[in-house]
XYZ file of C-alpha atoms in Angstrom:
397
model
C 3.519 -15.917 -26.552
C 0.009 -16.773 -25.356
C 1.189 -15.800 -21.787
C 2.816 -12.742 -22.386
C -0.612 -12.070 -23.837
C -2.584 -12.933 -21.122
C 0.450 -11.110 -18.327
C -0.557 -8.139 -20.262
C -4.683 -8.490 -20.356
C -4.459 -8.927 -16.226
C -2.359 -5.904 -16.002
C -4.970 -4.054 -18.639
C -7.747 -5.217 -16.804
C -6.210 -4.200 -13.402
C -5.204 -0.556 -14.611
C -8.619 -0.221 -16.315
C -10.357 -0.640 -12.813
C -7.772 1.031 -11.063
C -8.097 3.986 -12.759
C -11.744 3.859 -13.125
C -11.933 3.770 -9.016
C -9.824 7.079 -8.948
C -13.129 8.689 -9.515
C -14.673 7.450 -6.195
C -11.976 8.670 -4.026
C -10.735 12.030 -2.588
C -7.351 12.969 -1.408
C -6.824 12.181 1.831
C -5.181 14.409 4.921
C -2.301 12.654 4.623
C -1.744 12.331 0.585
C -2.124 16.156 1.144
C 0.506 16.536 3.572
C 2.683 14.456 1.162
C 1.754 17.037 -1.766
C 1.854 20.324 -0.743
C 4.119 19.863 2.545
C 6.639 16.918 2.432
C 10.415 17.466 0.786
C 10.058 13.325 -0.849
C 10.474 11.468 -3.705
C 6.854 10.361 -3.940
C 5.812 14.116 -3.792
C 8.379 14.592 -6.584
C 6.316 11.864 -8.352
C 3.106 12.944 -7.216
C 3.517 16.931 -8.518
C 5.243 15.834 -11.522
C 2.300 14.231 -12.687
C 0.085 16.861 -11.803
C 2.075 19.018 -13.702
C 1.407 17.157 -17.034
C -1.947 15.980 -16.687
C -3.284 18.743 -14.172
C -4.865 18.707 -10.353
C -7.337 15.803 -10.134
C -7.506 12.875 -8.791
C -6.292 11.054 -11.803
C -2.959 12.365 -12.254
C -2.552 12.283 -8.019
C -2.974 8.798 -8.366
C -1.128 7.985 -12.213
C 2.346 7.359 -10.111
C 0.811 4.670 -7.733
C -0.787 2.721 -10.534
C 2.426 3.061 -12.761
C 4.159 1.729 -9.967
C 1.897 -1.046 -8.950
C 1.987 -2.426 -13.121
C 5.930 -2.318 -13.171
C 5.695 -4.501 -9.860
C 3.519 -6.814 -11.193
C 5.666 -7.155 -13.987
C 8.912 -7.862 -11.721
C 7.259 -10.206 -9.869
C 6.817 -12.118 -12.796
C 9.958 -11.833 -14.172
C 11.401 -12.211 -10.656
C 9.383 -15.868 -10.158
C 10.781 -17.338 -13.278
C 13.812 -18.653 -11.045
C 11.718 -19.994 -8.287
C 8.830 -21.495 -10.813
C 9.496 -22.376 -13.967
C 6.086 -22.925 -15.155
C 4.698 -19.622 -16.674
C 0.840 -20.660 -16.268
C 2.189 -20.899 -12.171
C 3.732 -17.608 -12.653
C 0.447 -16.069 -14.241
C -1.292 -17.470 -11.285
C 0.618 -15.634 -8.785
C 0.571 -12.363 -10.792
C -3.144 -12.597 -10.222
C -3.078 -13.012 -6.833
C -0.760 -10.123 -6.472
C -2.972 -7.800 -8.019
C -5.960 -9.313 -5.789
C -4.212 -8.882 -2.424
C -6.151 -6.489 -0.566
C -3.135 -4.327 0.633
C -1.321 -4.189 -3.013
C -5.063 -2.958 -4.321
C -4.727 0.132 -1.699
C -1.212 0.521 -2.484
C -1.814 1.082 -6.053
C -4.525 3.804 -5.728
C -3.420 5.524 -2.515
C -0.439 8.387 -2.614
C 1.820 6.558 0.156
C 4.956 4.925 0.529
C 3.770 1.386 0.696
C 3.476 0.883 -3.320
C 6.902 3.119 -3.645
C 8.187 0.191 -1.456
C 6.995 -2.909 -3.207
C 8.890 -1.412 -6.393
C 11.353 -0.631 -4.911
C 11.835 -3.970 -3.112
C 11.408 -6.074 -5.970
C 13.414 -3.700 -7.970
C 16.126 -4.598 -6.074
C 16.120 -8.245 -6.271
C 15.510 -8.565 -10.016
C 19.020 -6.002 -10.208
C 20.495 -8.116 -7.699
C 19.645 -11.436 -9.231
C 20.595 -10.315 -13.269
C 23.097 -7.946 -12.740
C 26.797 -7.195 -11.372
C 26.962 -5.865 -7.728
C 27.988 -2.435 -8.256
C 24.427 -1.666 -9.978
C 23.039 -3.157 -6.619
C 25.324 -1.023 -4.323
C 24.163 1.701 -6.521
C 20.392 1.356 -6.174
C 21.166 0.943 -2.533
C 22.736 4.395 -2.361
C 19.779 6.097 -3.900
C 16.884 3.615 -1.551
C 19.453 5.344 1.617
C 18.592 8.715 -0.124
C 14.958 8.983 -0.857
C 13.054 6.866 2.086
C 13.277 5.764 5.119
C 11.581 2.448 4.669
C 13.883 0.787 3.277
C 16.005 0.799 6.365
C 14.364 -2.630 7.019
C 15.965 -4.279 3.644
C 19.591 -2.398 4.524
C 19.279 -4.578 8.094
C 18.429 -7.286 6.463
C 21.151 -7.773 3.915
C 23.156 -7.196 6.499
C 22.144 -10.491 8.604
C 21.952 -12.023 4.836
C 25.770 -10.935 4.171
C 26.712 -12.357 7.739
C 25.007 -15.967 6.569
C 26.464 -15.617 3.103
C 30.108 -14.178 4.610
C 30.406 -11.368 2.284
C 31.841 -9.011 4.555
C 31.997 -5.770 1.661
C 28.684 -6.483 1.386
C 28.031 -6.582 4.839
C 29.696 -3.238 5.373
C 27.813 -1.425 2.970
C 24.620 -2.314 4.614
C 25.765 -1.734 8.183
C 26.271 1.367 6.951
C 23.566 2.151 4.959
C 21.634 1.018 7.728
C 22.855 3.776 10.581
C 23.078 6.488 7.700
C 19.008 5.609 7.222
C 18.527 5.686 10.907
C 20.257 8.963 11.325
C 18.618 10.871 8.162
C 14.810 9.740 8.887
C 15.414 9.552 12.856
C 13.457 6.236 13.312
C 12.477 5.446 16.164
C 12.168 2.047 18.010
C 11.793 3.317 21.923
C 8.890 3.433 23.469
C 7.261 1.063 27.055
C 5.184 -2.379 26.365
C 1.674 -1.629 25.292
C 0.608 -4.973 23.689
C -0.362 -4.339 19.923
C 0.966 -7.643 18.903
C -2.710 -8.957 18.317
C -3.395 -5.290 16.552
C -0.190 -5.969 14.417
C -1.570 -9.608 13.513
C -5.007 -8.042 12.791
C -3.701 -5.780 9.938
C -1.630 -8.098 8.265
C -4.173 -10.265 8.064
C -6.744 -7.762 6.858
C -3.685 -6.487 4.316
C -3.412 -10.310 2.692
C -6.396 -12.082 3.761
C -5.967 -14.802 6.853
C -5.512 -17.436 5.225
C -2.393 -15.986 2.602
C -1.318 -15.007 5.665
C -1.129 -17.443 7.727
C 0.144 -19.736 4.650
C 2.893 -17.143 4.373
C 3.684 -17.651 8.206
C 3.881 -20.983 7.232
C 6.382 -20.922 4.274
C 9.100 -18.597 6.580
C 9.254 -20.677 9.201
C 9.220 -24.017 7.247
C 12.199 -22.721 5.548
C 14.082 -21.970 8.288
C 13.138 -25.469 10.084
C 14.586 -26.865 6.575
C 18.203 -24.499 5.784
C 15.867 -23.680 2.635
C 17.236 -19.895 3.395
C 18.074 -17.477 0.563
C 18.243 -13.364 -0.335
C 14.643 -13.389 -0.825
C 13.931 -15.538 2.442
C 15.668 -12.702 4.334
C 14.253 -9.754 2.561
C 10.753 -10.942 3.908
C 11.606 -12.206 7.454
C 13.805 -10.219 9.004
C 11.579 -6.883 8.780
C 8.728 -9.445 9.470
C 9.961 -10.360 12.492
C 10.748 -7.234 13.695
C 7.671 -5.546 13.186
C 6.401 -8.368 15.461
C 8.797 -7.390 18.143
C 8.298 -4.026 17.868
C 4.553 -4.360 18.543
C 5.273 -5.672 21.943
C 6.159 -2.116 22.950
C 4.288 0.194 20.271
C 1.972 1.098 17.557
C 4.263 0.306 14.305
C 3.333 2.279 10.978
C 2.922 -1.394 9.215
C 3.025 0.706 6.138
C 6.673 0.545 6.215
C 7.112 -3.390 7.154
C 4.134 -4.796 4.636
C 5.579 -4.602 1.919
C 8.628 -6.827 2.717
C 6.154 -9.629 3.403
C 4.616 -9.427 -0.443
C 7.608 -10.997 -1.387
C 6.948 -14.104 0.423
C 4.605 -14.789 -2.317
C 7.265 -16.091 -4.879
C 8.491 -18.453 -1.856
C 4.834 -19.602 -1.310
C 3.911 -20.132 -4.564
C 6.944 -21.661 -5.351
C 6.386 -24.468 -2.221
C 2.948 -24.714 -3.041
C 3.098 -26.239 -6.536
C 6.625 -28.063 -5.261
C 4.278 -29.879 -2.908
C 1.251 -29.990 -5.548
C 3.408 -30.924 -8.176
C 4.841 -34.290 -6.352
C 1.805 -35.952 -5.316
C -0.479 -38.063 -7.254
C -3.412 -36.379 -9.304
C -5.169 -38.155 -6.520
C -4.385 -36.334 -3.442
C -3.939 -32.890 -5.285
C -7.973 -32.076 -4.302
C -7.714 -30.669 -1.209
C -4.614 -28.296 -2.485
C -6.957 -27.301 -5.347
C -9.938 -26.435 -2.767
C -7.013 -24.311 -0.525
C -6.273 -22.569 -3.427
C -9.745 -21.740 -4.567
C -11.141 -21.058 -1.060
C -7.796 -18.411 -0.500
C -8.814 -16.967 -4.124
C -12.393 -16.621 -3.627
C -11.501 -14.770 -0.079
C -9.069 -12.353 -2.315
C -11.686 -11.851 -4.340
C -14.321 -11.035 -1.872
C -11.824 -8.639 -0.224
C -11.233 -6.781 -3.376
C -14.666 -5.937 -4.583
C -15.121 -4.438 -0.955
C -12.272 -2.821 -1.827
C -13.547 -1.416 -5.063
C -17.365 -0.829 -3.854
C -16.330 0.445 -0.474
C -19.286 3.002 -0.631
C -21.746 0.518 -0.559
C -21.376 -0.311 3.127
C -22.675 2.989 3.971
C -26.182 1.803 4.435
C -25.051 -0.883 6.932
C -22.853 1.389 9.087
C -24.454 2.780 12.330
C -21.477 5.775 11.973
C -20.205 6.993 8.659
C -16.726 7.594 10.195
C -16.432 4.065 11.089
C -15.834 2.976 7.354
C -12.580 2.190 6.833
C -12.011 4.247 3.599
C -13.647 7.424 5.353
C -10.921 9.282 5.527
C -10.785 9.407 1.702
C -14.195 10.370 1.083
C -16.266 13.537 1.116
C -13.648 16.207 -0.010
C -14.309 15.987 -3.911
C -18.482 16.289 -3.393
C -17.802 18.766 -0.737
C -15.910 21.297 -2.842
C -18.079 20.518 -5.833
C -21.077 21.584 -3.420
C -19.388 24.598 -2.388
C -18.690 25.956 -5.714
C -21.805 25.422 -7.073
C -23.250 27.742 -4.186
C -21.012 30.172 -5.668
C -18.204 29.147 -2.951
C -14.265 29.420 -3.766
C -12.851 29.558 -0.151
C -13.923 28.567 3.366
C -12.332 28.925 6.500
C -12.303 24.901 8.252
C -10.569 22.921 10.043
C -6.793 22.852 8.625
C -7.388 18.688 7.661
C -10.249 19.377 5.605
C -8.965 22.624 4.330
C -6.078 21.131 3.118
C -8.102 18.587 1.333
C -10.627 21.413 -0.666
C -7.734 23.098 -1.560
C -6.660 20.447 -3.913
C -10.141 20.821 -5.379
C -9.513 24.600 -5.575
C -11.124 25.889 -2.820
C -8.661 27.413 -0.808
C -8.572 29.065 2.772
C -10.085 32.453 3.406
C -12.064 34.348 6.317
C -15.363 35.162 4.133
C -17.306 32.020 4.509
C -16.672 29.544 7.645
C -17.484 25.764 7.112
C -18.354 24.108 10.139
C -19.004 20.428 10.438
C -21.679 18.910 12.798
C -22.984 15.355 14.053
C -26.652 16.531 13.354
C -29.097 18.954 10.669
C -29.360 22.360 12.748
C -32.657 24.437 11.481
C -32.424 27.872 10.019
C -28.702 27.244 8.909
C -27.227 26.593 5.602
C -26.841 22.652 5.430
C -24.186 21.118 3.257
C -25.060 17.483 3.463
C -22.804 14.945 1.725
C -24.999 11.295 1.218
C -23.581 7.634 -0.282
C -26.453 5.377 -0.984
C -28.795 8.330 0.485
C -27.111 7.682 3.971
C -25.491 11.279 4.867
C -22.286 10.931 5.715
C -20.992 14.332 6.216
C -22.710 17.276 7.338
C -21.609 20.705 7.581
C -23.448 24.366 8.074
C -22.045 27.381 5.848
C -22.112 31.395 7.248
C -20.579 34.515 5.881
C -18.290 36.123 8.467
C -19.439 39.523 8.517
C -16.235 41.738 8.103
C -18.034 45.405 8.997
């Protein structure tokens, strides 16, 4: 009982400051595009919600923080076969909601945290219940995203170790239906962004759970230690890799498939803690604190993102940038009396989630320095301007 009790204070505490950081952020160009222009399932999700609770930046986000607490919650339930020991299980919990690309996942309108649901959906279905409910979630995954064309090829290659040939079928098949409907691409001429590719999984789990995560795949398949979940992880894995050798991949799509490497890991981890004398257990306990300080560290970036401003030569270099500005911006802009602007069609779409829309009375132009004798709309974090802009009225005589 005491751990169901402390399960549900992490995930409390996590959706507390998740939803508490939805204040900080504006929509993006591209959670935009996914609102008022995609045909998707997540813009289903997304407008639903706005529906109910209205347009703001709390019920944009609502869906991706629901999401992220049912994952957490499959992942536990999920571990219980690969670690028995529910104080383990609470462990890895809390480095799942710690991992720097499961943090953006869960506050940012994109497929990724869609993904990680879905994913673990699928093996906690596929683990408790009879295989028609599996082929059936499969159906729908073929229906509403493209990512998940990744886990189709991969219980493929799993059904062709296991020697289930239905199963094997299905996937095929689900597979080429996937890459028909979302046209996905894998052409393209060597560029080399296999080091780029490294890069952002590492800044997605933190080196060293990466590189520990490395680890566990490939000293599983040194030791036959090879199961659904095994596959899952390293087949898209080790594509994406591939793929880099020849072109930019959207590691959006693949990321995901590598968070469930973390039951494997923490299930090897306290196997190999677990059998050695109290003795030689020190230096596991100092990898383990040094990988949770580092997740740690990485998440209150995360979470205070604005506070880099001051040490940032160019605003647009911040990494969270792009989901900045357009809240303050259209607050500014109606408070000058303000309700539509004619911009630039990524920032336009952006204020018009805020409610100021696109018209040819005022033009909002954006520049790199203050110009005299015009309007200035200056945006500041930390009293370091960030975004400046000039207002005129278009003249229509």
């Amino acid at each position: 009982m005491k751990y169901r009790i402390i399960l549900f204070l992490i995930l409390g505490i996590d959706a507390a400051i998740l939803l508490f950081e939805t204040s900080s952020l504006s929509i993006s160009y591209r959670e935009s595009m996914i609102l008022y222009e995609e045909f998707s399932f997540l813009s289903f999700l997304a407008n639903i919600s706005i529906y109910f609770f209205g347009t703001n930046d709390f019920a944009l986000r609502l869906p991706m923080i629901i999401l992220h607490l049912l994952s957490a919650m499959l992942l536990y339930k999920i571990s219980k076969e690969y670690v028995q020991k529910e104080k383990i299980r609470l462990w890895l919990v809390f480095v799942f909601v710690l991992l720097p690309g499961v943090v953006s996942s869960a506050i940012i309108l994109n497929n990724a945290g869609f993904i990680i649901f879905g994913l673990l959906l699928f093996v906690y279905i596929y683990k408790n219940f009879s295989i028609k409910f599996t082929y059936f979630l499969l159906t729908i995954y073929a229906l509403v995203a493209g990512e998940f064309v990744y886990l189709f090829l991969a219980l493929s290659i799993y059904a062709i170790y296991k020697k289930e040939k239905n199963f094997f079928i299905f996937n095929i098949v689900t597979f080429f239906i996937s890459i028909f409907l979302y046209e996905i691409d894998t052409g393209g001429r060597p560029q080399g962004h296999f080091l780029d590719a490294i890069g952002v999984y590492s800044a997605i789990f933190t080196p060293i759970v990466f590189i520990y995560l490395f680890y566990i795949l490939y000293r599983r398949y040194l030791t036959k230690d090879v199961e659904i979940l095994w596959f899952i992880t390293a087949v898209p894995f080790l594509l994406s890799l591939v793929l880099s050798f020849r072109q930019r991949i959207e590691l959006e799509a693949f990321a995901p498939y590598l968070i469930l490497a973390l039951v494997l890991a923490a299930q090897t981890f306290y196997h190999s803690y677990r059998v050695r004398l109290k003795m030689f257990r020190t230096k596991y306990r100092i990898t383990f604190m040094i990988s949770l300080a580092f997740l740690i560290l990485n998440t209150l970036v995360v979470f205070f993102n604005k506070e880099l401003y001051p040490y940032l030569s160019k605003p647009r270099n911040h990494f969270a940038y792009n989901m900045h500005v357009a809240k303050e911006l259209a607050t500014e802009l109606k408070n000058r009396g303000i309700e539509c602007v004619d911009t630039e069609y990524k920032m336009a779409s952006r204020l018009r989630f805020y409610g100021v829309t696109n018209c040819n009375t005022y033009r909002l132009t954006q520049v790199s320095k203050i110009v005299k004798n015009k309007d200035i709309v200056t945006i500041s974090y930390k009293n370091i301007p960030v975004y400046n802009a000039y207002v005129t009225k278009i003249n229509t005589n």
